[in-house]
Coordinates of N, CA and C and ligand atoms in Angstrom, one line a residue:
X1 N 0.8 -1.2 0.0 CA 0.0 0.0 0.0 C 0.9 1.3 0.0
X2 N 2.3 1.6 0.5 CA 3.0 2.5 0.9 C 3.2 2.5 -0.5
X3 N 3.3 1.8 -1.8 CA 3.9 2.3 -2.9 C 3.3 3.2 -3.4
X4 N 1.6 3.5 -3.6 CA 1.1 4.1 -3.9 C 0.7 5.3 -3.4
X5 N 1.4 5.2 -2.0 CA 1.0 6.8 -0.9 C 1.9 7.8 -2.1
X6 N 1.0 8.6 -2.3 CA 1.3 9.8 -3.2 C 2.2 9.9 -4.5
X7 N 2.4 8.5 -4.9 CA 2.7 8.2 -5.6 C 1.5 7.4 -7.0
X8 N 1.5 7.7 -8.3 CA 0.7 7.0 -9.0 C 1.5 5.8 -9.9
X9 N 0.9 4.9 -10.1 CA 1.6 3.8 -10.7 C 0.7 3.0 -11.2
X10 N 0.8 2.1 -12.3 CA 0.1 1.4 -13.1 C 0.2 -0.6 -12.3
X11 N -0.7 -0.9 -12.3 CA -0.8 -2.6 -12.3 C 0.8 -3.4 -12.7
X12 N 1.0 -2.7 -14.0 CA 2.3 -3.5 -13.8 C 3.7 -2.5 -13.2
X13 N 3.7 -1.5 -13.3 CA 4.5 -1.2 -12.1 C 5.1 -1.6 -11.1
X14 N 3.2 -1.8 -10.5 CA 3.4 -2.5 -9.2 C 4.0 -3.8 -8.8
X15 N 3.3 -4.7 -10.1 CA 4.2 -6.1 -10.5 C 5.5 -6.1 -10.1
X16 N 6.3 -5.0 -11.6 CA 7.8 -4.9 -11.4 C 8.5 -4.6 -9.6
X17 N 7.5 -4.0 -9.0 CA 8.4 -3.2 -8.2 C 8.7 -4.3 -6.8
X18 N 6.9 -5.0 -6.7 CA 6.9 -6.0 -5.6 C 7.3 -7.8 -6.0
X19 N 7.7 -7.6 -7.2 CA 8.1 -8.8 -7.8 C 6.9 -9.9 -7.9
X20 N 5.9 -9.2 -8.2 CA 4.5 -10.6 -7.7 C 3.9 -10.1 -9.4
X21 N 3.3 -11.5 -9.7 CA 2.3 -11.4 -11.0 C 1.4 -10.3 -11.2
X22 N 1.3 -9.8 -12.1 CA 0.3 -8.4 -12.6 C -1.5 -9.1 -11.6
X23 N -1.7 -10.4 -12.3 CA -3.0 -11.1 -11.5 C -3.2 -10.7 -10.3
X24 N -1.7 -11.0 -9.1 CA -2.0 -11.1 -8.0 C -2.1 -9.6 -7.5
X25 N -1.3 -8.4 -7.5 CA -1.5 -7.2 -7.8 C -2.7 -6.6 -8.0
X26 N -3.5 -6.7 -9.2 CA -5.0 -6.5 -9.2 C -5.9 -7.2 -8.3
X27 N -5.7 -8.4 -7.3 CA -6.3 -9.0 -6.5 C -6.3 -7.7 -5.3
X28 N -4.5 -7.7 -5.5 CA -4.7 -6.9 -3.9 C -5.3 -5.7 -3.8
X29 N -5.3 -5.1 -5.1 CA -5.9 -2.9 -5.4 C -7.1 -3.7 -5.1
X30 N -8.3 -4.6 -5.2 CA -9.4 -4.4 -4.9 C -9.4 -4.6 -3.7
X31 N -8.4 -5.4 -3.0 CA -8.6 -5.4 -1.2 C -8.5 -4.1 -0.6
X32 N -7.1 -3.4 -1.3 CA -7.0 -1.8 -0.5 C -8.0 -1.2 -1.1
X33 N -8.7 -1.3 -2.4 CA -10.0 -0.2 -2.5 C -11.6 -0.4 -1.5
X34 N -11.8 -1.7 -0.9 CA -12.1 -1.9 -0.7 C -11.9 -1.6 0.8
X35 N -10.6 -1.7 2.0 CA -10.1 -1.1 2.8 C -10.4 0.6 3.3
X36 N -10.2 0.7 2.1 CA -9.7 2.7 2.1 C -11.6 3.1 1.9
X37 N -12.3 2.0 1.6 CA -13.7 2.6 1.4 C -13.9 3.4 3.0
X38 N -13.6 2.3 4.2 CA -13.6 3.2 5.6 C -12.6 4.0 6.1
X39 N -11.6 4.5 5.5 CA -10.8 5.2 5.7 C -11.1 6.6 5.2
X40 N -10.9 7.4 6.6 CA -11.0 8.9 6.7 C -10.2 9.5 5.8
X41 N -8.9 8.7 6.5 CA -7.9 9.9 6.1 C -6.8 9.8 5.0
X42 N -7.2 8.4 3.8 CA -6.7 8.2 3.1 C -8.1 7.8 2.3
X43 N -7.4 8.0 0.3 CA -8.5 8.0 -0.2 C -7.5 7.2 -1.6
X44 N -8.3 6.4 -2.5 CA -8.2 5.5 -3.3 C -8.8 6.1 -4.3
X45 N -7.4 6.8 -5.5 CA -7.8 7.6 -6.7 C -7.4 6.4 -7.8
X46 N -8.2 6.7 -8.7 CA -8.2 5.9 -10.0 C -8.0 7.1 -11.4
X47 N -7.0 6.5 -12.1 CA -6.9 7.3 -13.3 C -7.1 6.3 -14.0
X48 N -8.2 6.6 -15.0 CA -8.9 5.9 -16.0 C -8.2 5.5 -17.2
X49 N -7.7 4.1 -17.6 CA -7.1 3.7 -18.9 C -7.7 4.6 -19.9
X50 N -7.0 4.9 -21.0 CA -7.2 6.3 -22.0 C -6.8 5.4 -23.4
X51 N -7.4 5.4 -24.5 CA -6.8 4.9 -26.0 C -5.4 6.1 -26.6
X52 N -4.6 5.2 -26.9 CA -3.6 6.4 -27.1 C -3.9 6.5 -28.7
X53 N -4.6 6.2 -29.2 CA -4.9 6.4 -30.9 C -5.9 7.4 -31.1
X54 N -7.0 7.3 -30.3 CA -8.3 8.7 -30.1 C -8.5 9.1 -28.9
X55 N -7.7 8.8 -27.7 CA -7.7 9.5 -26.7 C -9.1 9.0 -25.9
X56 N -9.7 8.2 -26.5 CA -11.2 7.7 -25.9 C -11.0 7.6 -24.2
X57 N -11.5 8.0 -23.1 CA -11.1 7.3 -21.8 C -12.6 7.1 -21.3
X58 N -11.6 5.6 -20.6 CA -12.8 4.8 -20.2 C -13.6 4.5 -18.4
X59 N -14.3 6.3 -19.0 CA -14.5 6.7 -17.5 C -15.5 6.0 -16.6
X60 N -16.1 5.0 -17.3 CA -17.2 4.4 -16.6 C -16.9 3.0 -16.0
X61 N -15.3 2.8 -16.7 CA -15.2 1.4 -16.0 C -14.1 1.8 -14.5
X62 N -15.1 0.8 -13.9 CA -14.3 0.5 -11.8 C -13.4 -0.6 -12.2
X63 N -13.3 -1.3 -13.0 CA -12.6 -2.7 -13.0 C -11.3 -2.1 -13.3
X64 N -10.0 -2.6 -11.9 CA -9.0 -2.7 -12.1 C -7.8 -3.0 -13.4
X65 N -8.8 -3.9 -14.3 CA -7.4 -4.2 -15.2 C -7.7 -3.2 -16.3
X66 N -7.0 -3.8 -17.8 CA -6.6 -3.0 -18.8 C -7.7 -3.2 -19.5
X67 N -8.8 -2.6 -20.4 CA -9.8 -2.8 -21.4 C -8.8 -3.6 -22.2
X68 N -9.5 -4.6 -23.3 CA -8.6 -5.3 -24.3 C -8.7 -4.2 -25.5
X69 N -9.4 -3.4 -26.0 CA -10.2 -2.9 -26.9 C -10.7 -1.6 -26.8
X70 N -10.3 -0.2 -27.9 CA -11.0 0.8 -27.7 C -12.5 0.7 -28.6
X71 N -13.3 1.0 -27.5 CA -15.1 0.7 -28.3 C -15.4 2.0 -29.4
X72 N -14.1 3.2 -29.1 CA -14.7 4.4 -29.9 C -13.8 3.8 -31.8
X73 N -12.6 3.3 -31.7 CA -12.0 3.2 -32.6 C -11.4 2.0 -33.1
X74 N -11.6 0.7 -32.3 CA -11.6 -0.3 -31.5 C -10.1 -0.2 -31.8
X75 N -9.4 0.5 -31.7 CA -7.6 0.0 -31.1 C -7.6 -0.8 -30.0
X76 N -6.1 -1.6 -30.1 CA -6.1 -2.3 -29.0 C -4.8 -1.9 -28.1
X77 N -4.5 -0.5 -28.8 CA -3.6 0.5 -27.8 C -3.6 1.2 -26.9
X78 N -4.3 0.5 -25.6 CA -4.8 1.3 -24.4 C -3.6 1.4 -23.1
X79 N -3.6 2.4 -22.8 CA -2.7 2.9 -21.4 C -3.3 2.1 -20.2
X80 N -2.8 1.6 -19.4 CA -3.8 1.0 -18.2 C -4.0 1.9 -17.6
X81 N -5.1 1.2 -17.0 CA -5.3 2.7 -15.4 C -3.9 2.5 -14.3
X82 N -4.1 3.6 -13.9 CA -3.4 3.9 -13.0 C -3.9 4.2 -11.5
X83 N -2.9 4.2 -10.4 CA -3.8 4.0 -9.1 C -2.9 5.1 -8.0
X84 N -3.5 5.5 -6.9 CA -2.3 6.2 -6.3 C -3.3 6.5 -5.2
X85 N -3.1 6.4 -3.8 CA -3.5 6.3 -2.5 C -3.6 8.3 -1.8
X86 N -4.2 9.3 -2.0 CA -4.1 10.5 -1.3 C -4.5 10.3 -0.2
X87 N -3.1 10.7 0.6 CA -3.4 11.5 2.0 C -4.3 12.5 2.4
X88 N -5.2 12.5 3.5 CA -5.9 13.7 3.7 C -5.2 14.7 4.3
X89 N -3.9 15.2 4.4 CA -3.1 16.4 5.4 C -4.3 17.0 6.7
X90 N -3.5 16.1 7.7 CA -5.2 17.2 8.6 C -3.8 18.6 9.1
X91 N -4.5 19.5 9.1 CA -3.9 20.9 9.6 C -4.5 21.2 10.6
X92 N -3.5 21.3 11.0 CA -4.1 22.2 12.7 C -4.0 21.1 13.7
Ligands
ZN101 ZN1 -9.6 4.6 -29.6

């Protein structure tokens, strides 16, 4: 979870970085999304896989992995989503 404190990174990133399968990785972002649902003071941002051929983004999908297919141009040249954990800074 610390990798993504204020830090954004993609599914396989995360792979590379904790040495574990891309599969098992998307297993765990749904535990911590699911985690951080009761958390105050941390929040679970998603940046939405985007087609890099028409820029289509696929803002309606919650599902962790990669779309296979863009539906606007159907390329199959899509950026993954990306994930990144914000801190709430409390002040005062
Ligand atoms: Zn497209």
């Amino acid at each position: 979870m610390h990798l993504l404190t204020d830090a954004q990174r993609s599914a396989s990133e995360l792979a590379g970085l904790i040495g574990a399968p891309e599969r098992e990785i998307e297993e765990h972002l749904a535990h911590v999304v699911r985690s951080l649902a009761k958390d105050s003071t941390r929040r679970f941002l998603l940046d939405p896989s985007r087609c890099h051929d028409c820029g289509f983004v696929f803002r309606e999908r919650t599902r962790l992995t990669t779309p296979g297919r863009c539906p606007a141009c159907r390329s199959e040249a899509i950026a993954p989503p990306r994930f990144r954990i914000e801190t709430r800074s409390k002040k005062n």
